[in-house]
């Protein structure tokens, strides 16, 4: 019925407070009332795995890469860090670049700002990290000490088709580094 309604896809609304253990503390990284807002956040690994468990590949629709299984070198490294150095995950991992069409924020008990609701979240870089966390959790890994940095860009709906593909392309463009 939804597809026939002409909307194309169901809206993603992630209520962190009600469904995923609470708001995520964040730091605004934008100025004024521009068409674009940016935030930096630190997401608990268990919370990210739960969000991905519920929404799956819908969160990666704007991502130019796909999860390559735990056999790939990058994913093995992610899993190795989860298993052997979970407290260093934040330091060793590049984190996520994500977009949303809207966020609801609130003041947390300590006075800092937190994201309570994300609308139309897209992980445009960090899909391997996200899927690896869920895979590790499902295989019995403890994610209590795993934290992931997230750069979140909030883009107005009318700008999504122009801005989000650029964010995805630029966030996934890197010079190759040889192991040597």
Short mmCIF file of C-alpha atoms in Angstrom, two decimals:
data_model
loop_
_atom_site.label_atom_id
_atom_site.label_comp_id
_atom_site.label_asym_id
_atom_site.label_seq_id
_atom_site.Cartn_x
_atom_site.Cartn_y
_atom_site.Cartn_z
CA UNK A 1 0.00 0.00 0.00
CA UNK A 2 2.80 2.39 0.85
CA UNK A 3 4.60 1.85 -2.47
CA UNK A 4 1.34 2.39 -4.33
CA UNK A 5 0.74 5.64 -2.46
CA UNK A 6 3.45 7.34 -4.52
CA UNK A 7 5.83 8.09 -1.63
CA UNK A 8 8.41 5.57 -2.84
CA UNK A 9 9.73 4.50 0.55
CA UNK A 10 8.83 4.55 4.21
CA UNK A 11 10.32 7.38 6.26
CA UNK A 12 12.97 6.37 8.79
CA UNK A 13 12.30 7.84 12.23
CA UNK A 14 14.72 6.74 14.95
CA UNK A 15 13.53 7.66 18.43
CA UNK A 16 16.69 7.20 20.48
CA UNK A 17 15.04 8.02 23.77
CA UNK A 18 12.08 5.66 23.41
CA UNK A 19 13.67 2.77 21.53
CA UNK A 20 17.48 2.77 21.78
CA UNK A 21 18.57 3.51 25.32
CA UNK A 22 18.50 7.28 25.30
CA UNK A 23 19.72 10.38 23.49
CA UNK A 24 23.24 10.64 22.10
CA UNK A 25 25.28 13.60 23.43
CA UNK A 26 26.43 15.87 20.64
CA UNK A 27 28.35 19.01 19.83
CA UNK A 28 26.96 21.49 17.29
CA UNK A 29 29.47 22.13 14.49
CA UNK A 30 27.59 24.74 12.45
CA UNK A 31 27.03 28.46 12.62
CA UNK A 32 23.75 30.35 12.48
CA UNK A 33 20.57 29.30 10.74
CA UNK A 34 22.04 28.05 7.48
CA UNK A 35 20.34 25.46 5.26
CA UNK A 36 22.87 22.99 6.62
CA UNK A 37 23.52 22.00 10.21
CA UNK A 38 26.32 19.77 11.44
CA UNK A 39 26.96 17.89 14.66
CA UNK A 40 29.68 15.71 16.13
CA UNK A 41 28.61 12.82 18.32
CA UNK A 42 29.99 9.75 20.04
CA UNK A 43 27.66 6.77 19.57
CA UNK A 44 27.86 3.73 21.85
CA UNK A 45 28.62 0.66 19.74
CA UNK A 46 25.75 -1.33 21.24
CA UNK A 47 23.30 1.46 20.42
CA UNK A 48 24.54 1.67 16.82
CA UNK A 49 24.28 -2.11 16.43
CA UNK A 50 20.67 -2.04 17.70
CA UNK A 51 19.73 0.74 15.28
CA UNK A 52 21.27 -1.17 12.37
CA UNK A 53 19.57 -4.39 13.54
CA UNK A 54 16.18 -2.65 13.23
CA UNK A 55 16.72 -0.62 10.04
CA UNK A 56 19.40 -2.67 8.23
CA UNK A 57 20.45 -1.73 4.73
CA UNK A 58 17.80 1.03 4.63
CA UNK A 59 20.40 3.11 6.52
CA UNK A 60 22.94 2.56 3.72
CA UNK A 61 20.85 3.53 0.68
CA UNK A 62 23.03 6.60 0.05
CA UNK A 63 26.31 4.77 0.80
CA UNK A 64 28.55 4.05 -2.19
CA UNK A 65 30.04 0.93 -0.56
CA UNK A 66 28.60 -2.30 0.81
CA UNK A 67 29.56 -4.55 3.71
CA UNK A 68 32.16 -7.02 2.47
CA UNK A 69 31.77 -9.76 5.14
CA UNK A 70 34.26 -10.34 7.98
CA UNK A 71 36.70 -11.97 5.53
CA UNK A 72 37.97 -8.63 4.17
CA UNK A 73 41.05 -7.12 5.77
CA UNK A 74 39.25 -3.99 6.98
CA UNK A 75 36.42 -5.97 8.56
CA UNK A 76 38.85 -8.40 10.19
CA UNK A 77 40.65 -5.42 11.70
CA UNK A 78 37.38 -3.98 12.99
CA UNK A 79 36.46 -7.33 14.56
CA UNK A 80 39.95 -7.73 16.02
CA UNK A 81 39.65 -4.33 17.71
CA UNK A 82 36.18 -5.18 19.08
CA UNK A 83 37.46 -8.46 20.51
CA UNK A 84 40.92 -7.43 21.75
CA UNK A 85 40.99 -3.63 22.21
CA UNK A 86 37.37 -2.44 22.51
CA UNK A 87 38.39 0.61 24.55
CA UNK A 88 40.60 1.68 21.59
CA UNK A 89 37.85 1.36 18.97
CA UNK A 90 37.20 5.10 19.01
CA UNK A 91 40.91 5.82 18.39
CA UNK A 92 41.43 3.21 15.68
CA UNK A 93 38.20 3.61 13.68
CA UNK A 94 37.34 6.48 11.33
CA UNK A 95 33.74 6.46 12.49
CA UNK A 96 30.65 7.42 10.55
CA UNK A 97 29.65 10.18 8.20
CA UNK A 98 25.87 10.38 8.28
CA UNK A 99 23.05 12.58 7.07
CA UNK A 100 19.50 13.18 8.30
CA UNK A 101 16.66 15.39 7.16
CA UNK A 102 15.87 16.51 10.70
CA UNK A 103 16.90 15.95 14.31
CA UNK A 104 15.18 16.66 17.58
CA UNK A 105 17.55 17.72 20.32
CA UNK A 106 17.12 18.09 24.05
CA UNK A 107 19.16 19.13 27.05
CA UNK A 108 20.54 16.15 28.93
CA UNK A 109 20.76 15.87 32.72
CA UNK A 110 24.34 17.19 32.68
CA UNK A 111 23.31 20.24 30.64
CA UNK A 112 24.82 19.09 27.35
CA UNK A 113 22.87 18.79 24.12
CA UNK A 114 21.68 15.39 22.90
CA UNK A 115 19.97 13.96 19.83
CA UNK A 116 16.64 12.39 20.81
CA UNK A 117 15.18 11.69 17.34
CA UNK A 118 16.76 11.29 13.89
CA UNK A 119 14.69 11.46 10.72
CA UNK A 120 15.79 9.73 7.52
CA UNK A 121 19.23 8.79 8.86
CA UNK A 122 21.66 7.68 6.15
CA UNK A 123 25.14 6.34 6.90
CA UNK A 124 27.07 7.53 3.85
CA UNK A 125 30.46 6.40 5.13
CA UNK A 126 30.93 3.82 7.86
CA UNK A 127 28.63 1.07 6.65
CA UNK A 128 31.35 -1.54 7.18
CA UNK A 129 31.86 -0.34 10.74
CA UNK A 130 28.12 -0.38 11.44
CA UNK A 131 27.51 -3.84 9.96
CA UNK A 132 30.64 -5.21 11.68
CA UNK A 133 29.34 -4.04 15.06
CA UNK A 134 26.02 -5.83 14.56
CA UNK A 135 27.77 -8.97 13.29
CA UNK A 136 30.14 -8.96 16.27
CA UNK A 137 27.25 -8.41 18.72
CA UNK A 138 25.31 -11.27 17.15
CA UNK A 139 28.39 -13.50 17.51
CA UNK A 140 28.52 -12.75 21.25
CA UNK A 141 30.96 -9.80 21.38
CA UNK A 142 30.57 -7.32 24.24
CA UNK A 143 30.19 -3.80 22.82
CA UNK A 144 30.03 -2.02 26.20
CA UNK A 145 33.43 -0.34 25.72
CA UNK A 146 33.02 0.36 21.98
CA UNK A 147 32.28 3.94 20.91
CA UNK A 148 32.09 5.37 17.38
CA UNK A 149 32.47 8.99 16.37
CA UNK A 150 29.81 10.35 14.03
CA UNK A 151 29.80 13.44 11.86
CA UNK A 152 26.14 14.18 11.22
CA UNK A 153 24.96 16.59 8.54
CA UNK A 154 21.33 17.66 8.71
CA UNK A 155 20.21 18.53 5.19
CA UNK A 156 16.84 20.04 4.34
CA UNK A 157 14.66 17.64 2.31
CA UNK A 158 14.65 19.83 -0.80
CA UNK A 159 18.49 19.74 -0.90
CA UNK A 160 18.94 15.99 -0.34
CA UNK A 161 19.25 14.96 -3.99
CA UNK A 162 22.02 17.52 -4.54
CA UNK A 163 23.92 17.54 -1.23
CA UNK A 164 23.79 13.96 0.12
CA UNK A 165 25.42 12.33 -2.94
CA UNK A 166 28.25 14.88 -2.68
CA UNK A 167 28.77 14.17 1.02
CA UNK A 168 28.81 10.44 0.25
CA UNK A 169 31.24 10.81 -2.64
CA UNK A 170 33.65 13.11 -0.80
CA UNK A 171 33.53 11.14 2.47
CA UNK A 172 34.42 7.97 0.54
CA UNK A 173 37.23 9.50 -1.51
CA UNK A 174 40.64 8.73 -0.08
CA UNK A 175 44.16 8.31 -1.33
CA UNK A 176 45.27 4.69 -1.22
CA UNK A 177 47.79 3.91 1.54
CA UNK A 178 50.08 0.94 1.10
CA UNK A 179 50.70 -1.35 4.07
CA UNK A 180 54.44 -0.72 3.68
#
